[in-house]
mmCIF file of C-alpha atoms in Angstrom:
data_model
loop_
_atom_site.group_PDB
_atom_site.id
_atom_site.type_symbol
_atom_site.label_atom_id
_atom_site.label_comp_id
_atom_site.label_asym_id
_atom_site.label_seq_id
_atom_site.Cartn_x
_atom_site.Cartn_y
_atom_site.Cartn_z
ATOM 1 C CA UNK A 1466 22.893 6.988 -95.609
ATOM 2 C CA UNK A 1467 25.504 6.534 -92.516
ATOM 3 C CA UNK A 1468 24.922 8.582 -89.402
ATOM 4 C CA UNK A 1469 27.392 9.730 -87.321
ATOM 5 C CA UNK A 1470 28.302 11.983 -84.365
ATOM 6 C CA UNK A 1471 31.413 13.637 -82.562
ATOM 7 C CA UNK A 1472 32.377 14.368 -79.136
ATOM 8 C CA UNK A 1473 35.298 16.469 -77.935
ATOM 9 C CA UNK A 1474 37.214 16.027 -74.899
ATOM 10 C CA UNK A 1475 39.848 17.942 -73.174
ATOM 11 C CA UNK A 1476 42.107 15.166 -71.516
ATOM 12 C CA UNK A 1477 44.022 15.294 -68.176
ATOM 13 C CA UNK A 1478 47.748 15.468 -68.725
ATOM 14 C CA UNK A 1479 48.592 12.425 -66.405
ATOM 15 C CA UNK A 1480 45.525 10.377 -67.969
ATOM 16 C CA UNK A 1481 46.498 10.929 -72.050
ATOM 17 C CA UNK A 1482 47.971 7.920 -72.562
ATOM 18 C CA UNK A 1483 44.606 5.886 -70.544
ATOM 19 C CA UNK A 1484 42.485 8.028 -72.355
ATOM 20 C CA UNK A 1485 43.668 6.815 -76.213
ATOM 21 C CA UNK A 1486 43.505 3.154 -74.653
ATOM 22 C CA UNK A 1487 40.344 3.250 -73.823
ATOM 23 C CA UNK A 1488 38.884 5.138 -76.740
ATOM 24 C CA UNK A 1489 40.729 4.033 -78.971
ATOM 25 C CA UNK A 1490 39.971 0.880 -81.517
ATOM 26 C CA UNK A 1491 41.298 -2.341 -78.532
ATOM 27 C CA UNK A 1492 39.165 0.052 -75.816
ATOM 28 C CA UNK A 1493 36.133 -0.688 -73.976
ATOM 29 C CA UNK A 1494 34.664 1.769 -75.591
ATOM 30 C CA UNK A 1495 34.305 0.432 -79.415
ATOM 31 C CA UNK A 1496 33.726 -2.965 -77.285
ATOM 32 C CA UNK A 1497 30.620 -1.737 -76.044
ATOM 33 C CA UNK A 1498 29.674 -0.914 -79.687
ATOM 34 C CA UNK A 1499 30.645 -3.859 -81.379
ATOM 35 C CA UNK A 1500 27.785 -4.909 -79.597
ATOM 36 C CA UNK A 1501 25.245 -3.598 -81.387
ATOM 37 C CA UNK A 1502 24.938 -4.647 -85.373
ATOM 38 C CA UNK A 1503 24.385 -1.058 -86.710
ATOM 39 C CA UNK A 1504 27.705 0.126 -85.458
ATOM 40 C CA UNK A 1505 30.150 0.896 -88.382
ATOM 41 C CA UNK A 1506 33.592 2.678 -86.500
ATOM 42 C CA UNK A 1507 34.823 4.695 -84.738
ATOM 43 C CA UNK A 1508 37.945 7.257 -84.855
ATOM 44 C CA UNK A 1509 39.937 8.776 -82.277
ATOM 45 C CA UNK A 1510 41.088 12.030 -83.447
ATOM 46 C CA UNK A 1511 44.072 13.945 -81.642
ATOM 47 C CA UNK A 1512 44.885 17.483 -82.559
ATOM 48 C CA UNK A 1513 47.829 18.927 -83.328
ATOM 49 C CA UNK A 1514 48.506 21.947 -81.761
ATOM 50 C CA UNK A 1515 46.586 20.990 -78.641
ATOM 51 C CA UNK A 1516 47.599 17.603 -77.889
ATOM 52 C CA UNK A 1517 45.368 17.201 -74.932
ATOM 53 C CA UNK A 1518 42.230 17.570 -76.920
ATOM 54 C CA UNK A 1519 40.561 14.871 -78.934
ATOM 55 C CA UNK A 1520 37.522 14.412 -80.821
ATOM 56 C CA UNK A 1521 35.986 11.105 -81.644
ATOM 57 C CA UNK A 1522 33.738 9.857 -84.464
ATOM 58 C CA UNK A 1523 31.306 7.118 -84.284
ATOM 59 C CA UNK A 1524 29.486 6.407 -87.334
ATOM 60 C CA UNK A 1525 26.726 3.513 -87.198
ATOM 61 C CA UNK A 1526 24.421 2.728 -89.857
ATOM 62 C CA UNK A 1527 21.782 4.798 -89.391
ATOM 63 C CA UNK A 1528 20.178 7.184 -86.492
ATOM 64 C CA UNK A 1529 17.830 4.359 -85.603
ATOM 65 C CA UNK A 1530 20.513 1.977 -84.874
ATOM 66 C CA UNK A 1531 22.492 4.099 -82.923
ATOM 67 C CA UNK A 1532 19.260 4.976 -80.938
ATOM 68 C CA UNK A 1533 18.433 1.190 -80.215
ATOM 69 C CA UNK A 1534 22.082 0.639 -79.245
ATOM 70 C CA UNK A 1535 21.199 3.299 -76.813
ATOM 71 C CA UNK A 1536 18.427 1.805 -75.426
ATOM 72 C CA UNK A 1537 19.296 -1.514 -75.471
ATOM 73 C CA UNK A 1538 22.868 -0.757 -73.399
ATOM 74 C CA UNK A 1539 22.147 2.373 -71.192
ATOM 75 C CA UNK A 1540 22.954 0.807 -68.058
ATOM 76 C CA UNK A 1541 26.405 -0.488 -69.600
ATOM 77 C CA UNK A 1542 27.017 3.154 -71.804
ATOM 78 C CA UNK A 1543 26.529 5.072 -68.206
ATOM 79 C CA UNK A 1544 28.607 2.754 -66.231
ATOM 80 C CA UNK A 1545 31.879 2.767 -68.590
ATOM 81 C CA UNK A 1546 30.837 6.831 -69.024
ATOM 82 C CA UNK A 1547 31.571 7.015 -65.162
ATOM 83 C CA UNK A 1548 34.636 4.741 -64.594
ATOM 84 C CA UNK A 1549 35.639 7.355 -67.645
ATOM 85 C CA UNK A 1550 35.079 10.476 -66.163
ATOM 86 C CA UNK A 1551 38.260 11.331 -64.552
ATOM 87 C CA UNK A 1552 40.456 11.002 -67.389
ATOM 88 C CA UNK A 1553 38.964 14.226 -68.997
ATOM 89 C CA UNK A 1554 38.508 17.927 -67.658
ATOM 90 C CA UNK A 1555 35.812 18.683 -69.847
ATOM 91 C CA UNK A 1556 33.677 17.214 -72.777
ATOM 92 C CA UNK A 1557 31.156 18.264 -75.187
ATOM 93 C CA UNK A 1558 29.044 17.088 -77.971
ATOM 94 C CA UNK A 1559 30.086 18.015 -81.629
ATOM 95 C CA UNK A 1560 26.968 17.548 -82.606
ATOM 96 C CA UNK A 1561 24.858 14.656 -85.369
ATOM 97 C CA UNK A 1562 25.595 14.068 -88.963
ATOM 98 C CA UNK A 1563 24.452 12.053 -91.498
ATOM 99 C CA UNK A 1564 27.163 10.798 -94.107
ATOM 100 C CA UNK A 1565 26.730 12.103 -97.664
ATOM 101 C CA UNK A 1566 25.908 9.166 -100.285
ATOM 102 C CA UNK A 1567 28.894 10.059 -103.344
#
């Protein structure tokens, strides 16, 4: 069973484009978790009647992948998190899911 999780973020108008660059599938971002060998995707989500809000979903194999990835690149996860900071006016977490075996 995949696990995955979401984050929303309220983007700065002048930082929009940035933002999908580096969130997006070429950005530093799904670099950092290419990294790691449970790491499945991850999907930048825009919405449509707020453009300046996305949400993104990273999926990994499992919980315990995504938890070593963690641990194995905090130092690297906090850095990028910083130099990313001022492209968005607010973010929260979505929340954990696991992925329903059909």
């Amino acid at each position: 069973m995949g696990y995955a999780y979401l984050w929303e973020f309220m983007v700065a108008p002048e930082h929009a484009a940035e933002f999908e660059r580096v969130y997006g599938p070429g950005g530093p971002w799904v670099a950092l978790f290419r990294q790691s060998a449970g790491y499945l995707g991850t999907s930048l989500l825009r919405d449509r009647s707020n453009p300046l809000r996305f949400v993104t979903l990273d999926r990994w194999r499992d919980e315990s992948g995504y938890r070593e990835f963690r641990t194995a690149f905090a130092l690297k996860y906090r850095e990028l998190d910083e130099r990313c900071r001022r492209l968005t006016s607010g973010e929260r977490a979505l929340g954990s899911y696991d992925e329903s075996e059909d």
